C-alpha atoms as a printed R data frame, in Angstrom:
    type eleno elety resid chain resno       x       y       z
1   ATOM     1    CA   MET     A     1 -22.142   0.500   1.862
2   ATOM     2    CA   SER     A     2 -20.174   2.343  -0.701
3   ATOM     3    CA   SER     A     3 -20.430   5.792  -1.859
4   ATOM     4    CA   SER     A     4 -19.119   6.725  -5.590
5   ATOM     5    CA   PRO     A     5 -15.628   7.607  -5.575
6   ATOM     6    CA   LEU     A     6 -14.556  10.907  -5.374
7   ATOM     7    CA   ALA     A     7 -12.703  10.487  -9.136
8   ATOM     8    CA   SER     A     8 -11.270   8.164 -11.579
9   ATOM     9    CA   VAL     A     9  -7.656   8.756 -13.104
10  ATOM    10    CA   LEU     A    10  -6.380   6.412 -16.479
11  ATOM    11    CA   PHE     A    11  -2.569   6.770 -15.740
12  ATOM    12    CA   VAL     A    12  -1.842   5.727 -19.470
13  ATOM    13    CA   CYS     A    13   2.737   4.621 -21.271
14  ATOM    14    CA   VAL     A    14   3.305   2.898 -24.194
15  ATOM    15    CA   HIS     A    15   3.627  -0.491 -22.583
16  ATOM    16    CA   ASN     A    16   1.228   0.194 -19.838
17  ATOM    17    CA   ALA     A    17   4.462  -2.610 -18.309
18  ATOM    18    CA   GLY     A    18   6.465   0.206 -15.426
19  ATOM    19    CA   ARG     A    19   4.695   3.315 -14.704
20  ATOM    20    CA   SER     A    20   1.723   3.411 -15.215
21  ATOM    21    CA   GLN     A    21   1.223   0.333 -13.612
22  ATOM    22    CA   MET     A    22   3.258   0.668 -10.205
23  ATOM    23    CA   ALA     A    23   1.328   4.020 -10.142
24  ATOM    24    CA   ALA     A    24  -1.964   2.643 -10.176
25  ATOM    25    CA   GLY     A    25  -0.745   0.365  -7.714
26  ATOM    26    CA   PHE     A    26   0.032   2.781  -5.260
27  ATOM    27    CA   LEU     A    27  -3.568   4.356  -6.452
28  ATOM    28    CA   GLY     A    28  -5.158   1.784  -5.240
29  ATOM    29    CA   HIS     A    29  -3.476   1.097  -2.775
30  ATOM    30    CA   LEU     A    30  -2.831   4.146  -1.051
31  ATOM    31    CA   ALA     A    31  -7.357   5.276  -2.492
32  ATOM    32    CA   GLY     A    32  -8.611   1.635  -1.769
33  ATOM    33    CA   ASP     A    33 -12.188   2.667  -2.952
34  ATOM    34    CA   ARG     A    34 -12.274   6.306  -2.455
35  ATOM    35    CA   ILE     A    35 -10.695   6.739  -5.809
36  ATOM    36    CA   GLU     A    36 -11.384   5.033  -9.375
37  ATOM    37    CA   VAL     A    37  -8.332   4.130 -10.966
38  ATOM    38    CA   ARG     A    38  -6.889   2.780 -14.771
39  ATOM    39    CA   SER     A    39  -4.190   1.847 -16.406
40  ATOM    40    CA   ALA     A    40  -3.921   1.319 -20.365
41  ATOM    41    CA   GLY     A    41  -1.015   1.545 -23.314
42  ATOM    42    CA   SER     A    42  -0.553   2.487 -26.481
43  ATOM    43    CA   ILE     A    43   1.179  -0.475 -27.432
44  ATOM    44    CA   PRO     A    44   0.377  -2.416 -24.537
45  ATOM    45    CA   GLY     A    45   3.601  -5.358 -24.167
46  ATOM    46    CA   ASP     A    46   2.742  -8.636 -22.615
47  ATOM    47    CA   GLN     A    47   3.466  -8.434 -18.742
48  ATOM    48    CA   VAL     A    48   4.188  -6.551 -16.495
49  ATOM    49    CA   ASN     A    49   8.477  -5.020 -16.086
50  ATOM    50    CA   PRO     A    50   9.433  -8.036 -13.282
51  ATOM    51    CA   SER     A    51  11.964  -5.249 -11.867
52  ATOM    52    CA   ALA     A    52   8.431  -3.489 -11.130
53  ATOM    53    CA   VAL     A    53   6.936  -5.451  -9.972
54  ATOM    54    CA   GLU     A    54   9.913  -6.532  -7.447
55  ATOM    55    CA   ALA     A    55   9.669  -2.917  -6.604
56  ATOM    56    CA   MET     A    56   6.899  -2.706  -5.445
57  ATOM    57    CA   LYS     A    57   6.929  -5.874  -3.627
58  ATOM    58    CA   GLU     A    58   9.161  -4.450  -1.656
59  ATOM    59    CA   VAL     A    59   6.902  -1.807  -0.351
60  ATOM    60    CA   GLY     A    60   4.344  -3.935   0.454
61  ATOM    61    CA   VAL     A    61   2.128  -3.011  -3.080
62  ATOM    62    CA   ASP     A    62   1.364  -6.184  -5.043
63  ATOM    63    CA   ILE     A    63   1.320  -5.858  -8.721
64  ATOM    64    CA   ALA     A    64   1.929  -9.332 -10.103
65  ATOM    65    CA   GLY     A    65  -1.524 -10.158 -10.710
66  ATOM    66    CA   ALA     A    66  -1.984  -6.999 -13.378
67  ATOM    67    CA   ARG     A    67  -2.176  -7.058 -16.379
68  ATOM    68    CA   PRO     A    68  -1.056  -4.582 -19.469
69  ATOM    69    CA   LYS     A    69  -3.837  -3.716 -21.502
70  ATOM    70    CA   VAL     A    70  -4.630  -1.574 -24.513
71  ATOM    71    CA   LEU     A    71  -5.891   2.066 -24.237
72  ATOM    72    CA   THR     A    72  -9.017   3.394 -25.279
73  ATOM    73    CA   THR     A    73 -10.835   6.187 -26.009
74  ATOM    74    CA   GLU     A    74 -13.505   4.803 -23.246
75  ATOM    75    CA   ALA     A    75 -11.290   4.761 -20.636
76  ATOM    76    CA   VAL     A    76 -10.390   8.441 -21.214
77  ATOM    77    CA   GLN     A    77 -13.935   9.666 -21.547
78  ATOM    78    CA   ALA     A    78 -14.594   8.148 -18.170
79  ATOM    79    CA   SER     A    79 -11.519   9.150 -16.324
80  ATOM    80    CA   ASP     A    80 -11.903  12.362 -14.312
81  ATOM    81    CA   TYR     A    81  -7.822  12.540 -14.581
82  ATOM    82    CA   VAL     A    82  -5.382  11.715 -17.293
83  ATOM    83    CA   ILE     A    83  -1.846  10.918 -16.418
84  ATOM    84    CA   THR     A    84   0.477  10.399 -19.341
85  ATOM    85    CA   MET     A    85   3.937   9.041 -18.653
86  ATOM    86    CA   GLY     A    86   5.904   9.063 -22.059
87  ATOM    87    CA   CYS     A    87   2.528   8.082 -24.456
88  ATOM    88    CA   GLY     A    88   2.726  11.568 -26.441
89  ATOM    89    CA   ASP     A    89   0.768  12.031 -28.758
90  ATOM    90    CA   ALA     A    90  -1.350   8.835 -28.887
91  ATOM    91    CA   CYS     A    91  -4.063  10.182 -26.291
92  ATOM    92    CA   PRO     A    92  -6.933  11.281 -26.819
93  ATOM    93    CA   VAL     A    93  -8.364  14.608 -25.462
94  ATOM    94    CA   PHE     A    94 -11.583  15.432 -24.314
95  ATOM    95    CA   PRO     A    95 -12.485  18.633 -22.791
96  ATOM    96    CA   GLY     A    96 -13.203  17.918 -18.946
97  ATOM    97    CA   LYS     A    97 -11.007  16.166 -18.408
98  ATOM    98    CA   LYS     A    98  -7.725  17.425 -16.199
99  ATOM    99    CA   TYR     A    99  -4.855  16.035 -18.253
100 ATOM   100    CA   LEU     A   100  -1.704  16.045 -16.382
101 ATOM   101    CA   ASP     A   101   1.900  14.448 -17.920
102 ATOM   102    CA   TRP     A   102   4.429  12.946 -15.881
103 ATOM   103    CA   ALA     A   103   8.747  13.166 -17.039
104 ATOM   104    CA   LEU     A   104   9.680  10.101 -15.603
105 ATOM   105    CA   GLU     A   105  12.210   7.395 -16.181
106 ATOM   106    CA   ASP     A   106  11.642   4.382 -18.209
107 ATOM   107    CA   PRO     A   107  11.731   1.104 -15.999
108 ATOM   108    CA   ALA     A   108  11.666  -1.648 -19.408
109 ATOM   109    CA   GLY     A   109  15.411  -3.340 -19.238
110 ATOM   110    CA   LYS     A   110  16.571  -1.983 -16.314
111 ATOM   111    CA   GLY     A   111  17.360  -4.015 -13.174
112 ATOM   112    CA   VAL     A   112  15.512  -3.205  -9.468
113 ATOM   113    CA   GLU     A   113  17.860  -1.193  -8.623
114 ATOM   114    CA   ALA     A   114  17.402   1.817 -11.302
115 ATOM   115    CA   VAL     A   115  13.447   1.351 -10.654
116 ATOM   116    CA   ARG     A   116  13.797   1.983  -6.811
117 ATOM   117    CA   PRO     A   117  14.080   5.172  -7.569
118 ATOM   118    CA   ILE     A   118  11.311   5.782 -10.229
119 ATOM   119    CA   ARG     A   119   9.070   3.505  -8.248
120 ATOM   120    CA   ASP     A   120   9.960   6.419  -5.146
121 ATOM   121    CA   GLU     A   121   9.132   9.044  -7.540
122 ATOM   122    CA   ILE     A   122   5.583   7.922  -9.059
123 ATOM   123    CA   ARG     A   123   5.098   7.523  -4.867
124 ATOM   124    CA   ARG     A   124   5.497  11.504  -4.406
125 ATOM   125    CA   ARG     A   125   3.637  12.148  -6.982
126 ATOM   126    CA   VAL     A   126  -0.133   9.944  -6.688
127 ATOM   127    CA   GLU     A   127   0.679  10.962  -3.143
128 ATOM   128    CA   ALA     A   128   0.128  14.516  -4.242
129 ATOM   129    CA   LEU     A   129  -3.140  13.045  -6.491
130 ATOM   130    CA   ILE     A   130  -5.189  12.134  -3.991
131 ATOM   131    CA   THR     A   131  -4.448  15.175  -1.779
132 ATOM   132    CA   GLU     A   132  -5.607  17.238  -4.173
133 ATOM   133    CA   ILE     A   133  -8.397  15.378  -5.262
134 ATOM   134    CA   ASP     A   134  -9.453  14.638  -1.323
135 ATOM   135    CA   ALA     A   135  -9.020  18.781  -1.095
136 ATOM   136    CA   ARG     A   136 -11.598  18.993  -4.063
137 ATOM   137    CA   PRO     A   137 -14.783  20.358  -3.190
């Protein structure tokens, strides 16, 4: 028996190939179906960053099957939380949504060694987000 999710979260970065994919992977892994998760990019890339895939695999989260998706107005409207990661003004803004901007280094073009600290910071922020959502009335 499934109940409706506590909230819906949309992670947005420019290419939807690194930061937003790692964040979505962590949220799905840590919260299961308690929180609905989406990710998108203002200018989606061709594939998820291989270093991000490898870094996530190291911590037991498989994002190898993820594909970059284009940011749509509908995805924003359907989300309770919209978390941007360097997409600037490309995100449409709607009333009633909680917007957070996570200033995170872009893992594009970096090797797995450089992606690990970004991955770990994303995990910390996702865990804090889950705690916040769980505490909502």
